[in-house]
JSON list of C-alpha atoms in Angstrom, two decimals:
[
{"chain": "A", "resi": 1, "resn": "GLN", "atom": "CA", "xyz": [0.03, 0.27, -0.12]},
{"chain": "A", "resi": 2, "resn": "VAL", "atom": "CA", "xyz": [1.41, 3.44, -1.11]},
{"chain": "A", "resi": 3, "resn": "GLN", "atom": "CA", "xyz": [0.66, 6.28, 0.99]},
{"chain": "A", "resi": 4, "resn": "LEU", "atom": "CA", "xyz": [1.07, 9.91, -0.39]},
{"chain": "A", "resi": 5, "resn": "VAL", "atom": "CA", "xyz": [1.51, 13.04, 1.56]},
{"chain": "A", "resi": 6, "resn": "GLU", "atom": "CA", "xyz": [1.42, 16.58, -0.08]},
{"chain": "A", "resi": 7, "resn": "SER", "atom": "CA", "xyz": [2.66, 19.23, 1.67]},
{"chain": "A", "resi": 8, "resn": "GLY", "atom": "CA", "xyz": [4.06, 22.74, 0.20]},
{"chain": "A", "resi": 9, "resn": "GLY", "atom": "CA", "xyz": [0.53, 24.58, -0.09]},
{"chain": "A", "resi": 10, "resn": "GLY", "atom": "CA", "xyz": [-0.23, 28.22, 1.00]},
{"chain": "A", "resi": 11, "resn": "LEU", "atom": "CA", "xyz": [-1.78, 31.32, 0.24]},
{"chain": "A", "resi": 12, "resn": "VAL", "atom": "CA", "xyz": [0.51, 33.38, -2.14]},
{"chain": "A", "resi": 13, "resn": "GLN", "atom": "CA", "xyz": [0.20, 36.32, -4.46]},
{"chain": "A", "resi": 14, "resn": "ALA", "atom": "CA", "xyz": [-0.36, 36.40, -7.81]},
{"chain": "A", "resi": 15, "resn": "GLY", "atom": "CA", "xyz": [3.01, 36.19, -9.40]},
{"chain": "A", "resi": 16, "resn": "ASP", "atom": "CA", "xyz": [4.59, 34.38, -6.77]},
{"chain": "A", "resi": 17, "resn": "SER", "atom": "CA", "xyz": [6.11, 30.62, -7.32]},
{"chain": "A", "resi": 18, "resn": "LEU", "atom": "CA", "xyz": [5.26, 27.41, -4.80]},
{"chain": "A", "resi": 19, "resn": "ARG", "atom": "CA", "xyz": [6.91, 24.25, -4.98]},
{"chain": "A", "resi": 20, "resn": "LEU", "atom": "CA", "xyz": [4.80, 21.35, -4.04]},
{"chain": "A", "resi": 21, "resn": "SER", "atom": "CA", "xyz": [6.22, 18.25, -2.80]},
{"chain": "A", "resi": 22, "resn": "CYS", "atom": "CA", "xyz": [4.61, 14.70, -2.76]},
{"chain": "A", "resi": 23, "resn": "ALA", "atom": "CA", "xyz": [6.66, 12.50, -0.19]},
{"chain": "A", "resi": 24, "resn": "ALA", "atom": "CA", "xyz": [5.57, 8.49, -0.74]},
{"chain": "A", "resi": 25, "resn": "SER", "atom": "CA", "xyz": [5.69, 5.48, 1.51]},
{"chain": "A", "resi": 26, "resn": "GLY", "atom": "CA", "xyz": [5.15, 1.80, 1.31]},
{"chain": "A", "resi": 27, "resn": "GLY", "atom": "CA", "xyz": [6.52, 1.95, -2.05]},
{"chain": "A", "resi": 28, "resn": "THR", "atom": "CA", "xyz": [9.15, 3.79, -4.78]},
{"chain": "A", "resi": 29, "resn": "VAL", "atom": "CA", "xyz": [8.40, 6.40, -6.85]},
{"chain": "A", "resi": 30, "resn": "ARG", "atom": "CA", "xyz": [10.95, 4.85, -9.04]},
{"chain": "A", "resi": 31, "resn": "THR", "atom": "CA", "xyz": [8.41, 1.97, -9.77]},
{"chain": "A", "resi": 32, "resn": "TYR", "atom": "CA", "xyz": [5.30, 4.19, -10.02]},
{"chain": "A", "resi": 33, "resn": "SER", "atom": "CA", "xyz": [4.36, 7.18, -12.34]},
{"chain": "A", "resi": 34, "resn": "VAL", "atom": "CA", "xyz": [3.13, 9.90, -10.01]},
{"chain": "A", "resi": 35, "resn": "GLY", "atom": "CA", "xyz": [0.40, 12.35, -11.37]},
{"chain": "A", "resi": 36, "resn": "TRP", "atom": "CA", "xyz": [-0.37, 15.90, -10.13]},
{"chain": "A", "resi": 37, "resn": "PHE", "atom": "CA", "xyz": [-3.69, 16.88, -10.08]},
{"chain": "A", "resi": 38, "resn": "ARG", "atom": "CA", "xyz": [-6.26, 19.69, -9.05]},
{"chain": "A", "resi": 39, "resn": "GLN", "atom": "CA", "xyz": [-9.91, 20.45, -8.15]},
{"chain": "A", "resi": 40, "resn": "ALA", "atom": "CA", "xyz": [-10.69, 24.07, -7.67]},
{"chain": "A", "resi": 41, "resn": "PRO", "atom": "CA", "xyz": [-14.85, 24.59, -6.18]},
{"chain": "A", "resi": 42, "resn": "GLY", "atom": "CA", "xyz": [-17.43, 23.56, -7.83]},
{"chain": "A", "resi": 43, "resn": "LYS", "atom": "CA", "xyz": [-15.11, 22.57, -10.85]},
{"chain": "A", "resi": 44, "resn": "GLU", "atom": "CA", "xyz": [-14.13, 18.69, -11.79]},
{"chain": "A", "resi": 45, "resn": "ARG", "atom": "CA", "xyz": [-10.62, 18.14, -11.15]},
{"chain": "A", "resi": 46, "resn": "GLU", "atom": "CA", "xyz": [-7.88, 18.28, -13.59]},
{"chain": "A", "resi": 47, "resn": "PHE", "atom": "CA", "xyz": [-4.85, 16.76, -14.43]},
{"chain": "A", "resi": 48, "resn": "VAL", "atom": "CA", "xyz": [-1.87, 19.22, -14.35]},
{"chain": "A", "resi": 49, "resn": "GLY", "atom": "CA", "xyz": [1.02, 16.48, -15.07]},
{"chain": "A", "resi": 50, "resn": "ALA", "atom": "CA", "xyz": [2.94, 13.59, -14.39]},
{"chain": "A", "resi": 51, "resn": "ILE", "atom": "CA", "xyz": [6.47, 12.05, -14.06]},
{"chain": "A", "resi": 52, "resn": "ARG", "atom": "CA", "xyz": [6.96, 8.56, -15.55]},
{"chain": "A", "resi": 53, "resn": "TRP", "atom": "CA", "xyz": [8.28, 5.44, -13.24]},
{"chain": "A", "resi": 54, "resn": "SER", "atom": "CA", "xyz": [11.31, 5.35, -15.47]},
{"chain": "A", "resi": 55, "resn": "GLY", "atom": "CA", "xyz": [11.47, 9.43, -14.76]},
{"chain": "A", "resi": 56, "resn": "SER", "atom": "CA", "xyz": [11.08, 10.92, -17.92]},
{"chain": "A", "resi": 57, "resn": "ASN", "atom": "CA", "xyz": [8.61, 13.72, -17.96]},
{"chain": "A", "resi": 58, "resn": "ALA", "atom": "CA", "xyz": [4.79, 13.31, -19.20]},
{"chain": "A", "resi": 59, "resn": "GLY", "atom": "CA", "xyz": [4.46, 16.71, -19.61]},
{"chain": "A", "resi": 60, "resn": "THR", "atom": "CA", "xyz": [2.22, 19.26, -17.67]},
{"chain": "A", "resi": 61, "resn": "VAL", "atom": "CA", "xyz": [-0.62, 21.51, -18.90]},
{"chain": "A", "resi": 62, "resn": "ASP", "atom": "CA", "xyz": [1.02, 24.50, -18.75]},
{"chain": "A", "resi": 63, "resn": "SER", "atom": "CA", "xyz": [4.27, 25.48, -19.53]},
{"chain": "A", "resi": 64, "resn": "ARG", "atom": "CA", "xyz": [4.74, 27.78, -15.88]},
{"chain": "A", "resi": 65, "resn": "PHE", "atom": "CA", "xyz": [4.55, 24.07, -14.11]},
{"chain": "A", "resi": 66, "resn": "THR", "atom": "CA", "xyz": [7.18, 21.70, -14.00]},
{"chain": "A", "resi": 67, "resn": "ILE", "atom": "CA", "xyz": [7.56, 18.07, -12.24]},
{"chain": "A", "resi": 68, "resn": "SER", "atom": "CA", "xyz": [10.57, 16.64, -11.19]},
{"chain": "A", "resi": 69, "resn": "ARG", "atom": "CA", "xyz": [11.47, 13.83, -8.61]},
{"chain": "A", "resi": 70, "resn": "ASP", "atom": "CA", "xyz": [14.07, 12.90, -5.81]},
{"chain": "A", "resi": 71, "resn": "SER", "atom": "CA", "xyz": [14.17, 9.22, -5.87]},
{"chain": "A", "resi": 72, "resn": "ALA", "atom": "CA", "xyz": [16.62, 9.41, -2.65]},
{"chain": "A", "resi": 73, "resn": "LYS", "atom": "CA", "xyz": [13.68, 11.23, -0.87]},
{"chain": "A", "resi": 74, "resn": "ASN", "atom": "CA", "xyz": [10.96, 9.28, -2.85]},
{"chain": "A", "resi": 75, "resn": "THR", "atom": "CA", "xyz": [9.46, 12.67, -3.10]},
{"chain": "A", "resi": 76, "resn": "VAL", "atom": "CA", "xyz": [8.10, 14.42, -6.64]},
{"chain": "A", "resi": 77, "resn": "TYR", "atom": "CA", "xyz": [7.73, 17.91, -6.84]},
{"chain": "A", "resi": 78, "resn": "LEU", "atom": "CA", "xyz": [5.26, 20.20, -8.72]},
{"chain": "A", "resi": 79, "resn": "GLN", "atom": "CA", "xyz": [7.26, 23.73, -9.01]},
{"chain": "A", "resi": 80, "resn": "MET", "atom": "CA", "xyz": [4.85, 26.24, -9.87]},
{"chain": "A", "resi": 81, "resn": "ASN", "atom": "CA", "xyz": [5.76, 29.64, -11.13]},
{"chain": "A", "resi": 82, "resn": "ASN", "atom": "CA", "xyz": [4.36, 32.79, -12.15]},
{"chain": "A", "resi": 83, "resn": "LEU", "atom": "CA", "xyz": [1.07, 32.03, -10.39]},
{"chain": "A", "resi": 84, "resn": "LYS", "atom": "CA", "xyz": [-2.38, 32.86, -11.38]},
{"chain": "A", "resi": 85, "resn": "PRO", "atom": "CA", "xyz": [-5.39, 33.66, -9.42]},
{"chain": "A", "resi": 86, "resn": "GLU", "atom": "CA", "xyz": [-7.04, 30.91, -11.20]},
{"chain": "A", "resi": 87, "resn": "ASP", "atom": "CA", "xyz": [-4.67, 28.21, -10.27]},
{"chain": "A", "resi": 88, "resn": "THR", "atom": "CA", "xyz": [-6.46, 28.62, -6.63]},
{"chain": "A", "resi": 89, "resn": "ALA", "atom": "CA", "xyz": [-7.23, 24.72, -6.07]},
{"chain": "A", "resi": 90, "resn": "VAL", "atom": "CA", "xyz": [-6.86, 21.57, -3.76]},
{"chain": "A", "resi": 91, "resn": "TYR", "atom": "CA", "xyz": [-3.83, 20.47, -5.51]},
{"chain": "A", "resi": 92, "resn": "TYR", "atom": "CA", "xyz": [-3.50, 16.43, -5.26]},
{"chain": "A", "resi": 93, "resn": "CYS", "atom": "CA", "xyz": [-0.66, 13.17, -6.03]},
{"chain": "A", "resi": 94, "resn": "ALA", "atom": "CA", "xyz": [-1.22, 10.41, -6.87]},
{"chain": "A", "resi": 95, "resn": "ALA", "atom": "CA", "xyz": [0.63, 7.36, -7.90]},
{"chain": "A", "resi": 96, "resn": "THR", "atom": "CA", "xyz": [-0.10, 4.40, -10.89]},
{"chain": "A", "resi": 97, "resn": "LYS", "atom": "CA", "xyz": [1.34, 1.58, -12.72]},
{"chain": "A", "resi": 98, "resn": "ASN", "atom": "CA", "xyz": [-1.09, 2.56, -16.02]},
{"chain": "A", "resi": 99, "resn": "VAL", "atom": "CA", "xyz": [0.24, 4.09, -18.61]},
{"chain": "A", "resi": 100, "resn": "MET", "atom": "CA", "xyz": [-2.41, 6.80, -19.21]},
{"chain": "A", "resi": 101, "resn": "LEU", "atom": "CA", "xyz": [-1.04, 9.00, -16.82]},
{"chain": "A", "resi": 102, "resn": "ASP", "atom": "CA", "xyz": [-3.91, 12.22, -17.75]},
{"chain": "A", "resi": 103, "resn": "ARG", "atom": "CA", "xyz": [-6.93, 10.30, -16.19]},
{"chain": "A", "resi": 104, "resn": "GLY", "atom": "CA", "xyz": [-7.56, 9.82, -12.63]},
{"chain": "A", "resi": 105, "resn": "ALA", "atom": "CA", "xyz": [-9.40, 7.18, -12.77]},
{"chain": "A", "resi": 106, "resn": "ASN", "atom": "CA", "xyz": [-6.41, 5.19, -13.74]},
{"chain": "A", "resi": 107, "resn": "TYR", "atom": "CA", "xyz": [-4.39, 5.81, -10.57]},
{"chain": "A", "resi": 108, "resn": "TYR", "atom": "CA", "xyz": [-4.10, 3.55, -7.37]},
{"chain": "A", "resi": 109, "resn": "TYR", "atom": "CA", "xyz": [-3.26, 5.71, -4.49]},
{"chain": "A", "resi": 110, "resn": "TRP", "atom": "CA", "xyz": [-4.13, 9.44, -3.61]},
{"chain": "A", "resi": 111, "resn": "GLY", "atom": "CA", "xyz": [-2.50, 11.92, -1.28]},
{"chain": "A", "resi": 112, "resn": "GLN", "atom": "CA", "xyz": [-4.98, 14.04, 0.66]},
{"chain": "A", "resi": 113, "resn": "GLY", "atom": "CA", "xyz": [-4.27, 17.23, -0.93]},
{"chain": "A", "resi": 114, "resn": "THR", "atom": "CA", "xyz": [-2.76, 20.07, -0.22]},
{"chain": "A", "resi": 115, "resn": "GLN", "atom": "CA", "xyz": [-4.69, 23.97, -0.60]},
{"chain": "A", "resi": 116, "resn": "VAL", "atom": "CA", "xyz": [-2.85, 26.67, -2.93]},
{"chain": "A", "resi": 117, "resn": "THR", "atom": "CA", "xyz": [-4.74, 30.11, -2.87]},
{"chain": "A", "resi": 118, "resn": "VAL", "atom": "CA", "xyz": [-3.57, 32.31, -5.10]},
{"chain": "A", "resi": 119, "resn": "SER", "atom": "CA", "xyz": [-4.57, 36.18, -4.61]},
{"chain": "A", "resi": 120, "resn": "SER", "atom": "CA", "xyz": [-4.97, 38.84, -7.21]}
]
């Protein structure tokens, strides 16, 4: 059973940067692909980006976002730059061995989420 814990969220101003962390236990990020999703109030969950188990980046939906991995720390990061108010959401990381990484239904394990609020 893989457990994922997100951290790094908070209240920031537009234009600021944040780095979210997704710490894994009970499994290694080298054997799972890890995706990031977000959900804003009243909206559906949205795919943000993912990194494959091999370490190759599966891309993000916005060039302001970058995903990286520290295998030694068993942690995956989501770097978000030039944040905008529309980035306000709860951000989740999730792990899977499925190859279709942009669909939340394909993920086995989920973290509890971390709130990101961007003020204008």
